[in-house]
Amino acid sequence: MKRFFILTVLFVLISLVGTGCLQKKTSQGERGRNTNDAALEYMEQKYGEKFEFVAPWGDSMTGTHELLVRCESLESERIVVAVSNYKSEDRVFQDNYLAVKYRENVVEFLSQCTNKAFGESRVHYNVARSALSPELPADASFEEYFADESCFLSAAIAVKASSFTSEEQAEIVTEPILEACGASYIGVLLVVVDDAEYESLDLDELGHKVVTNQFVHCARLTKQHGEVSLEWLEN
């Protein structure tokens, strides 16, 4: 039961971190509108391009005002801006622009790590809608972003059963991930599936197979509160 709960939570995180399903309404009074304007100005000054308000995000009752914005360089994406202590003069601006910008870099990196052990893979990864460290500069490289503690990594990777030779393959996959990624939270599932299903399984279907023990093999890499764990799950 505990394992089922953990896996379900992990797949919910992978599925929802990049969607609006986690959104809560934020009331928009005069202060909210002023904060939104300040957030847009902050983004424009930091990244050197025009940003537009899209929608509220999060719950300002926590003391942090959040909103979704967009820009021309990442036109189809939604970027989170968070303003801590927004009611005071000591407000702090944060955003996840770099996480959105480097999404494909993360997918490519995870693919390279997995392909080294299995030859090919299908990576399912969504950008977390949580703000990064305000210390990260606008021109931070992918390596700098990925190594930062505020990075959040949650992914599911499918590989073919015919490519599986030993459980040591999981170590080949995860060692470079742990070496390069400084995220305070990492949750990566390596799921070995039947060859016939490999191409067709989307994230929801892959998640269903994991939580209902219908996989061939499955390894789970987690890092939380500084503790790292890599384990193969029984089906």
PDB file of C-alpha atoms in Angstrom:
ATOM      1  CA  MET A   1       0.000   0.000   0.000  1.00  0.00           C
ATOM      2  CA  LYS A   2       2.825   2.426   0.846  1.00  0.00           C
ATOM      3  CA  ARG A   3       4.588   1.726  -2.443  1.00  0.00           C
ATOM      4  CA  PHE A   4       1.329   2.221  -4.370  1.00  0.00           C
ATOM      5  CA  PHE A   5       0.849   5.603  -2.688  1.00  0.00           C
ATOM      6  CA  ILE A   6       4.425   6.735  -3.396  1.00  0.00           C
ATOM      7  CA  LEU A   7       4.251   5.720  -7.062  1.00  0.00           C
ATOM      8  CA  THR A   8       0.850   7.324  -7.520  1.00  0.00           C
ATOM      9  CA  VAL A   9       2.093  10.598  -6.027  1.00  0.00           C
ATOM     10  CA  LEU A  10       5.199  10.513  -8.245  1.00  0.00           C
ATOM     11  CA  PHE A  11       3.157  10.013 -11.403  1.00  0.00           C
ATOM     12  CA  VAL A  12       0.748  12.758 -10.375  1.00  0.00           C
ATOM     13  CA  LEU A  13       3.743  15.077  -9.983  1.00  0.00           C
ATOM     14  CA  ILE A  14       5.166  14.125 -13.380  1.00  0.00           C
ATOM     15  CA  SER A  15       1.766  14.561 -15.043  1.00  0.00           C
ATOM     16  CA  LEU A  16       0.659  17.789 -13.410  1.00  0.00           C
ATOM     17  CA  VAL A  17       3.702  19.933 -12.734  1.00  0.00           C
ATOM     18  CA  GLY A  18       3.445  21.405 -16.201  1.00  0.00           C
ATOM     19  CA  THR A  19      -0.337  21.796 -16.446  1.00  0.00           C
ATOM     20  CA  GLY A  20      -3.043  24.004 -15.056  1.00  0.00           C
ATOM     21  CA  CYS A  21      -4.519  21.188 -13.001  1.00  0.00           C
ATOM     22  CA  LEU A  22      -2.698  22.388  -9.892  1.00  0.00           C
ATOM     23  CA  GLN A  23      -3.961  25.947 -10.255  1.00  0.00           C
ATOM     24  CA  LYS A  24      -5.939  27.746  -7.567  1.00  0.00           C
ATOM     25  CA  LYS A  25      -7.741  30.989  -8.106  1.00  0.00           C
ATOM     26  CA  THR A  26      -6.054  34.106  -6.798  1.00  0.00           C
ATOM     27  CA  SER A  27      -8.168  37.153  -6.105  1.00  0.00           C
ATOM     28  CA  GLN A  28      -7.199  40.149  -8.226  1.00  0.00           C
ATOM     29  CA  GLY A  29      -7.673  43.407  -6.374  1.00  0.00           C
ATOM     30  CA  GLU A  30      -5.795  46.654  -6.953  1.00  0.00           C
ATOM     31  CA  ARG A  31      -2.782  45.350  -5.040  1.00  0.00           C
ATOM     32  CA  GLY A  32      -2.798  42.197  -7.182  1.00  0.00           C
ATOM     33  CA  ARG A  33      -2.864  44.217 -10.392  1.00  0.00           C
ATOM     34  CA  ASN A  34      -0.018  46.426  -9.160  1.00  0.00           C
ATOM     35  CA  THR A  35       1.986  43.322  -8.217  1.00  0.00           C
ATOM     36  CA  ASN A  36       1.341  41.830 -11.644  1.00  0.00           C
ATOM     37  CA  ASP A  37       2.633  45.000 -13.290  1.00  0.00           C
ATOM     38  CA  ALA A  38       5.730  44.911 -11.096  1.00  0.00           C
ATOM     39  CA  ALA A  39       6.269  41.241 -11.958  1.00  0.00           C
ATOM     40  CA  LEU A  40       6.057  41.947 -15.683  1.00  0.00           C
ATOM     41  CA  GLU A  41       8.523  44.813 -15.320  1.00  0.00           C
ATOM     42  CA  TYR A  42      10.903  42.546 -13.399  1.00  0.00           C
ATOM     43  CA  MET A  43      10.735  39.892 -16.129  1.00  0.00           C
ATOM     44  CA  GLU A  44      11.305  42.417 -18.907  1.00  0.00           C
ATOM     45  CA  GLN A  45      14.291  43.933 -17.140  1.00  0.00           C
ATOM     46  CA  LYS A  46      15.821  40.546 -16.333  1.00  0.00           C
ATOM     47  CA  TYR A  47      15.339  38.801 -19.682  1.00  0.00           C
ATOM     48  CA  GLY A  48      15.261  41.744 -22.070  1.00  0.00           C
ATOM     49  CA  GLU A  49      11.961  41.061 -23.816  1.00  0.00           C
ATOM     50  CA  LYS A  50       8.268  41.860 -23.484  1.00  0.00           C
ATOM     51  CA  PHE A  51       6.105  39.682 -21.217  1.00  0.00           C
ATOM     52  CA  GLU A  52       2.308  39.452 -21.016  1.00  0.00           C
ATOM     53  CA  PHE A  53       0.037  38.405 -18.143  1.00  0.00           C
ATOM     54  CA  VAL A  54      -1.799  35.117 -18.832  1.00  0.00           C
ATOM     55  CA  ALA A  55      -3.525  34.022 -15.624  1.00  0.00           C
ATOM     56  CA  PRO A  56      -3.263  33.933 -11.826  1.00  0.00           C
ATOM     57  CA  TRP A  57      -1.476  30.998 -10.216  1.00  0.00           C
ATOM     58  CA  GLY A  58      -1.121  29.597  -6.721  1.00  0.00           C
ATOM     59  CA  ASP A  59      -2.695  31.026  -3.591  1.00  0.00           C
ATOM     60  CA  SER A  60      -1.698  34.509  -2.423  1.00  0.00           C
ATOM     61  CA  MET A  61      -2.902  33.682   1.113  1.00  0.00           C
ATOM     62  CA  THR A  62       0.516  32.063   1.618  1.00  0.00           C
ATOM     63  CA  GLY A  63       2.154  35.472   1.329  1.00  0.00           C
ATOM     64  CA  THR A  64       3.469  34.744  -2.152  1.00  0.00           C
ATOM     65  CA  HIS A  65       1.689  36.191  -5.181  1.00  0.00           C
ATOM     66  CA  GLU A  66       2.058  34.060  -8.316  1.00  0.00           C
ATOM     67  CA  LEU A  67       1.052  34.510 -11.930  1.00  0.00           C
ATOM     68  CA  LEU A  68       1.567  32.910 -15.325  1.00  0.00           C
ATOM     69  CA  VAL A  69       3.138  34.984 -18.091  1.00  0.00           C
ATOM     70  CA  ARG A  70       4.285  34.458 -21.665  1.00  0.00           C
ATOM     71  CA  CYS A  71       6.817  35.957 -24.047  1.00  0.00           C
ATOM     72  CA  GLU A  72       7.583  35.816 -27.751  1.00  0.00           C
ATOM     73  CA  SER A  73      10.724  33.698 -27.476  1.00  0.00           C
ATOM     74  CA  LEU A  74       8.768  30.953 -25.643  1.00  0.00           C
ATOM     75  CA  GLU A  75       5.405  31.765 -27.187  1.00  0.00           C
ATOM     76  CA  SER A  76       3.622  28.459 -26.563  1.00  0.00           C
ATOM     77  CA  GLU A  77       4.875  28.129 -22.977  1.00  0.00           C
ATOM     78  CA  ARG A  78       3.581  29.517 -19.682  1.00  0.00           C
ATOM     79  CA  ILE A  79       6.119  30.842 -17.202  1.00  0.00           C
ATOM     80  CA  VAL A  80       5.555  31.190 -13.458  1.00  0.00           C
ATOM     81  CA  VAL A  81       6.517  34.393 -11.652  1.00  0.00           C
ATOM     82  CA  ALA A  82       6.383  34.384  -7.844  1.00  0.00           C
ATOM     83  CA  VAL A  83       6.518  37.504  -5.676  1.00  0.00           C
ATOM     84  CA  SER A  84       7.315  36.748  -2.037  1.00  0.00           C
ATOM     85  CA  ASN A  85       6.263  39.257   0.649  1.00  0.00           C
ATOM     86  CA  TYR A  86       4.313  41.044  -2.058  1.00  0.00           C
ATOM     87  CA  LYS A  87       2.521  43.265   0.470  1.00  0.00           C
ATOM     88  CA  SER A  88       5.762  44.755   1.751  1.00  0.00           C
ATOM     89  CA  GLU A  89       8.655  46.753   0.340  1.00  0.00           C
ATOM     90  CA  ASP A  90      10.952  43.757   0.770  1.00  0.00           C
ATOM     91  CA  ARG A  91       9.306  41.673  -1.929  1.00  0.00           C
ATOM     92  CA  VAL A  92      11.415  39.130  -3.787  1.00  0.00           C
ATOM     93  CA  PHE A  93      10.815  38.140  -7.410  1.00  0.00           C
ATOM     94  CA  GLN A  94      11.426  34.611  -8.696  1.00  0.00           C
ATOM     95  CA  ASP A  95      10.461  32.743 -11.858  1.00  0.00           C
ATOM     96  CA  ASN A  96      10.924  29.474 -13.729  1.00  0.00           C
ATOM     97  CA  TYR A  97      11.912  30.940 -17.104  1.00  0.00           C
ATOM     98  CA  LEU A  98      15.116  28.893 -17.266  1.00  0.00           C
ATOM     99  CA  ALA A  99      13.273  25.652 -16.479  1.00  0.00           C
ATOM    100  CA  VAL A 100      10.924  26.337 -19.389  1.00  0.00           C
ATOM    101  CA  LYS A 101      13.774  27.417 -21.655  1.00  0.00           C
ATOM    102  CA  TYR A 102      15.805  24.288 -20.961  1.00  0.00           C
ATOM    103  CA  ARG A 103      12.990  21.720 -21.065  1.00  0.00           C
ATOM    104  CA  GLU A 104      14.283  20.034 -24.224  1.00  0.00           C
ATOM    105  CA  ASN A 105      17.816  20.075 -22.822  1.00  0.00           C
ATOM    106  CA  VAL A 106      16.605  18.084 -19.811  1.00  0.00           C
ATOM    107  CA  VAL A 107      14.844  15.568 -22.075  1.00  0.00           C
ATOM    108  CA  GLU A 108      17.971  15.252 -24.229  1.00  0.00           C
ATOM    109  CA  PHE A 109      20.204  14.798 -21.171  1.00  0.00           C
ATOM    110  CA  LEU A 110      17.958  12.108 -19.661  1.00  0.00           C
ATOM    111  CA  SER A 111      17.772  10.379 -23.042  1.00  0.00           C
ATOM    112  CA  GLN A 112      21.563  10.347 -23.337  1.00  0.00           C
ATOM    113  CA  CYS A 113      21.926   8.884 -19.842  1.00  0.00           C
ATOM    114  CA  THR A 114      19.376   6.151 -20.556  1.00  0.00           C
ATOM    115  CA  ASN A 115      20.482   5.385 -24.101  1.00  0.00           C
ATOM    116  CA  LYS A 116      23.999   4.723 -22.857  1.00  0.00           C
ATOM    117  CA  ALA A 117      22.638   1.729 -20.955  1.00  0.00           C
ATOM    118  CA  PHE A 118      19.651   0.662 -23.074  1.00  0.00           C
ATOM    119  CA  GLY A 119      20.287   1.945 -26.598  1.00  0.00           C
ATOM    120  CA  GLU A 120      17.042   3.931 -26.804  1.00  0.00           C
ATOM    121  CA  SER A 121      14.361   5.334 -24.517  1.00  0.00           C
ATOM    122  CA  ARG A 122      11.185   7.425 -24.306  1.00  0.00           C
ATOM    123  CA  VAL A 123      11.414  10.245 -21.749  1.00  0.00           C
ATOM    124  CA  HIS A 124       8.312  11.781 -20.180  1.00  0.00           C
ATOM    125  CA  TYR A 125       9.156  15.057 -18.463  1.00  0.00           C
ATOM    126  CA  ASN A 126       7.129  18.162 -17.581  1.00  0.00           C
ATOM    127  CA  VAL A 127       8.513  21.447 -16.262  1.00  0.00           C
ATOM    128  CA  ALA A 128       7.605  22.106 -12.635  1.00  0.00           C
ATOM    129  CA  ARG A 129       5.634  25.303 -12.177  1.00  0.00           C
ATOM    130  CA  SER A 130       7.681  26.326  -9.179  1.00  0.00           C
ATOM    131  CA  ALA A 131      10.022  29.303  -8.999  1.00  0.00           C
ATOM    132  CA  LEU A 132      13.773  28.910  -9.229  1.00  0.00           C
ATOM    133  CA  SER A 133      16.407  30.603  -7.094  1.00  0.00           C
ATOM    134  CA  PRO A 134      16.524  34.387  -7.612  1.00  0.00           C
ATOM    135  CA  GLU A 135      20.309  34.031  -7.633  1.00  0.00           C
ATOM    136  CA  LEU A 136      20.279  32.282 -11.011  1.00  0.00           C
ATOM    137  CA  PRO A 137      21.244  34.871 -13.643  1.00  0.00           C
ATOM    138  CA  ALA A 138      19.209  35.378 -16.806  1.00  0.00           C
ATOM    139  CA  ASP A 139      22.095  34.064 -18.927  1.00  0.00           C
ATOM    140  CA  ALA A 140      22.715  30.942 -16.826  1.00  0.00           C
ATOM    141  CA  SER A 141      23.743  27.965 -18.935  1.00  0.00           C
ATOM    142  CA  PHE A 142      21.828  24.687 -18.919  1.00  0.00           C
ATOM    143  CA  GLU A 143      24.542  23.152 -16.766  1.00  0.00           C
ATOM    144  CA  GLU A 144      24.252  25.976 -14.222  1.00  0.00           C
ATOM    145  CA  TYR A 145      20.463  25.719 -14.125  1.00  0.00           C
ATOM    146  CA  PHE A 146      20.490  21.918 -13.816  1.00  0.00           C
ATOM    147  CA  ALA A 147      23.077  21.989 -11.035  1.00  0.00           C
ATOM    148  CA  ASP A 148      21.106  24.489  -8.949  1.00  0.00           C
ATOM    149  CA  GLU A 149      19.336  23.239  -5.830  1.00  0.00           C
ATOM    150  CA  SER A 150      16.094  24.973  -6.826  1.00  0.00           C
ATOM    151  CA  CYS A 151      15.815  22.816  -9.955  1.00  0.00           C
ATOM    152  CA  PHE A 152      13.001  20.222  -9.660  1.00  0.00           C
ATOM    153  CA  LEU A 153      13.329  16.938 -11.565  1.00  0.00           C
ATOM    154  CA  SER A 154      10.441  14.508 -11.934  1.00  0.00           C
ATOM    155  CA  ALA A 155      10.375  12.150 -14.924  1.00  0.00           C
ATOM    156  CA  ALA A 156       9.366   8.711 -16.171  1.00  0.00           C
ATOM    157  CA  ILE A 157      11.507   6.886 -18.722  1.00  0.00           C
ATOM    158  CA  ALA A 158      10.346   3.863 -20.719  1.00  0.00           C
ATOM    159  CA  VAL A 159      12.772   1.310 -22.191  1.00  0.00           C
ATOM    160  CA  LYS A 160      12.304  -1.957 -24.086  1.00  0.00           C
ATOM    161  CA  ALA A 161      12.374  -5.302 -22.315  1.00  0.00           C
ATOM    162  CA  SER A 162      14.654  -6.683 -25.047  1.00  0.00           C
ATOM    163  CA  SER A 163      17.257  -4.066 -24.043  1.00  0.00           C
ATOM    164  CA  PHE A 164      17.303  -5.122 -20.394  1.00  0.00           C
ATOM    165  CA  THR A 165      20.274  -7.250 -19.353  1.00  0.00           C
ATOM    166  CA  SER A 166      20.810  -6.529 -15.646  1.00  0.00           C
ATOM    167  CA  GLU A 167      19.768  -4.285 -12.784  1.00  0.00           C
ATOM    168  CA  GLU A 168      23.187  -2.620 -12.995  1.00  0.00           C
ATOM    169  CA  GLN A 169      21.891  -0.739 -16.028  1.00  0.00           C
ATOM    170  CA  ALA A 170      19.932   1.506 -13.656  1.00  0.00           C
ATOM    171  CA  GLU A 171      23.184   2.637 -12.054  1.00  0.00           C
ATOM    172  CA  ILE A 172      24.585   3.528 -15.481  1.00  0.00           C
ATOM    173  CA  VAL A 173      21.505   5.684 -16.037  1.00  0.00           C
ATOM    174  CA  THR A 174      21.285   7.369 -12.658  1.00  0.00           C
ATOM    175  CA  GLU A 175      24.938   8.081 -11.817  1.00  0.00           C
ATOM    176  CA  PRO A 176      25.335  10.935 -14.345  1.00  0.00           C
ATOM    177  CA  ILE A 177      21.917  12.301 -13.350  1.00  0.00           C
ATOM    178  CA  LEU A 178      22.938  12.566  -9.717  1.00  0.00           C
ATOM    179  CA  GLU A 179      26.308  13.992 -10.688  1.00  0.00           C
ATOM    180  CA  ALA A 180      24.874  16.766 -12.874  1.00  0.00           C
ATOM    181  CA  CYS A 181      21.559  17.552 -11.200  1.00  0.00           C
ATOM    182  CA  GLY A 182      21.681  19.546  -7.979  1.00  0.00           C
ATOM    183  CA  ALA A 183      17.916  19.523  -7.427  1.00  0.00           C
ATOM    184  CA  SER A 184      16.761  19.182  -3.839  1.00  0.00           C
ATOM    185  CA  TYR A 185      14.018  16.855  -5.134  1.00  0.00           C
ATOM    186  CA  ILE A 186      14.534  14.179  -7.788  1.00  0.00           C
ATOM    187  CA  GLY A 187      11.997  11.524  -8.702  1.00  0.00           C
ATOM    188  CA  VAL A 188      12.811   9.397 -11.756  1.00  0.00           C
ATOM    189  CA  LEU A 189      11.142   6.129 -12.726  1.00  0.00           C
ATOM    190  CA  LEU A 190      12.901   3.798 -15.168  1.00  0.00           C
ATOM    191  CA  VAL A 191      10.217   1.486 -16.530  1.00  0.00           C
ATOM    192  CA  VAL A 192      11.032  -1.612 -18.589  1.00  0.00           C
ATOM    193  CA  VAL A 193       8.021  -2.528 -20.750  1.00  0.00           C
ATOM    194  CA  ASP A 194       7.177  -5.114 -23.396  1.00  0.00           C
ATOM    195  CA  ASP A 195       8.647  -4.232 -26.776  1.00  0.00           C
ATOM    196  CA  ALA A 196       5.200  -4.289 -28.403  1.00  0.00           C
ATOM    197  CA  GLU A 197       3.947  -1.575 -26.037  1.00  0.00           C
ATOM    198  CA  TYR A 198       7.060   0.585 -25.949  1.00  0.00           C
ATOM    199  CA  GLU A 199       6.142   3.009 -28.751  1.00  0.00           C
ATOM    200  CA  SER A 200       2.469   3.434 -27.888  1.00  0.00           C
ATOM    201  CA  LEU A 201       2.433   4.032 -24.130  1.00  0.00           C
ATOM    202  CA  ASP A 202       1.808   7.643 -23.107  1.00  0.00           C
ATOM    203  CA  LEU A 203       2.548   8.937 -19.602  1.00  0.00           C
ATOM    204  CA  ASP A 204      -0.872   8.056 -18.175  1.00  0.00           C
ATOM    205  CA  GLU A 205      -0.724   4.523 -19.562  1.00  0.00           C
ATOM    206  CA  LEU A 206       2.830   4.077 -18.324  1.00  0.00           C
ATOM    207  CA  GLY A 207       1.790   5.289 -14.881  1.00  0.00           C
ATOM    208  CA  HIS A 208      -1.127   2.864 -14.795  1.00  0.00           C
ATOM    209  CA  LYS A 209       1.191  -0.029 -15.583  1.00  0.00           C
ATOM    210  CA  VAL A 210       3.559   0.950 -12.780  1.00  0.00           C
ATOM    211  CA  VAL A 211       0.975   1.415 -10.017  1.00  0.00           C
ATOM    212  CA  THR A 212      -0.828  -1.801 -11.037  1.00  0.00           C
ATOM    213  CA  ASN A 213       2.397  -3.864 -11.277  1.00  0.00           C
ATOM    214  CA  GLN A 214       2.088  -4.537 -15.023  1.00  0.00           C
ATOM    215  CA  PHE A 215       5.679  -3.651 -15.878  1.00  0.00           C
ATOM    216  CA  VAL A 216       8.508  -6.023 -16.771  1.00  0.00           C
ATOM    217  CA  HIS A 217      10.978  -4.265 -14.459  1.00  0.00           C
ATOM    218  CA  CYS A 218      10.916  -0.877 -12.738  1.00  0.00           C
ATOM    219  CA  ALA A 219      13.608   1.104 -10.937  1.00  0.00           C
ATOM    220  CA  ARG A 220      12.927   4.214  -8.844  1.00  0.00           C
ATOM    221  CA  LEU A 221      15.504   6.930  -8.205  1.00  0.00           C
ATOM    222  CA  THR A 222      14.621   9.433  -5.487  1.00  0.00           C
ATOM    223  CA  LYS A 223      16.406  12.248  -3.773  1.00  0.00           C
ATOM    224  CA  GLN A 224      14.708  14.148  -0.977  1.00  0.00           C
ATOM    225  CA  HIS A 225      16.102  16.044   2.004  1.00  0.00           C
ATOM    226  CA  GLY A 226      19.586  15.018   0.873  1.00  0.00           C
ATOM    227  CA  GLU A 227      18.775  11.298   0.973  1.00  0.00           C
ATOM    228  CA  VAL A 228      19.296   9.365  -2.283  1.00  0.00           C
ATOM    229  CA  SER A 229      17.710   6.002  -3.010  1.00  0.00           C
ATOM    230  CA  LEU A 230      17.795   3.695  -6.047  1.00  0.00           C
ATOM    231  CA  GLU A 231      15.681   0.579  -5.856  1.00  0.00           C
ATOM    232  CA  TRP A 232      14.164  -1.999  -8.186  1.00  0.00           C
ATOM    233  CA  LEU A 233      10.488  -2.622  -7.529  1.00  0.00           C
ATOM    234  CA  GLU A 234       8.900  -6.061  -7.447  1.00  0.00           C
ATOM    235  CA  ASN A 235       5.903  -6.813  -9.643  1.00  0.00           C
TER     236      ASN A 235
END
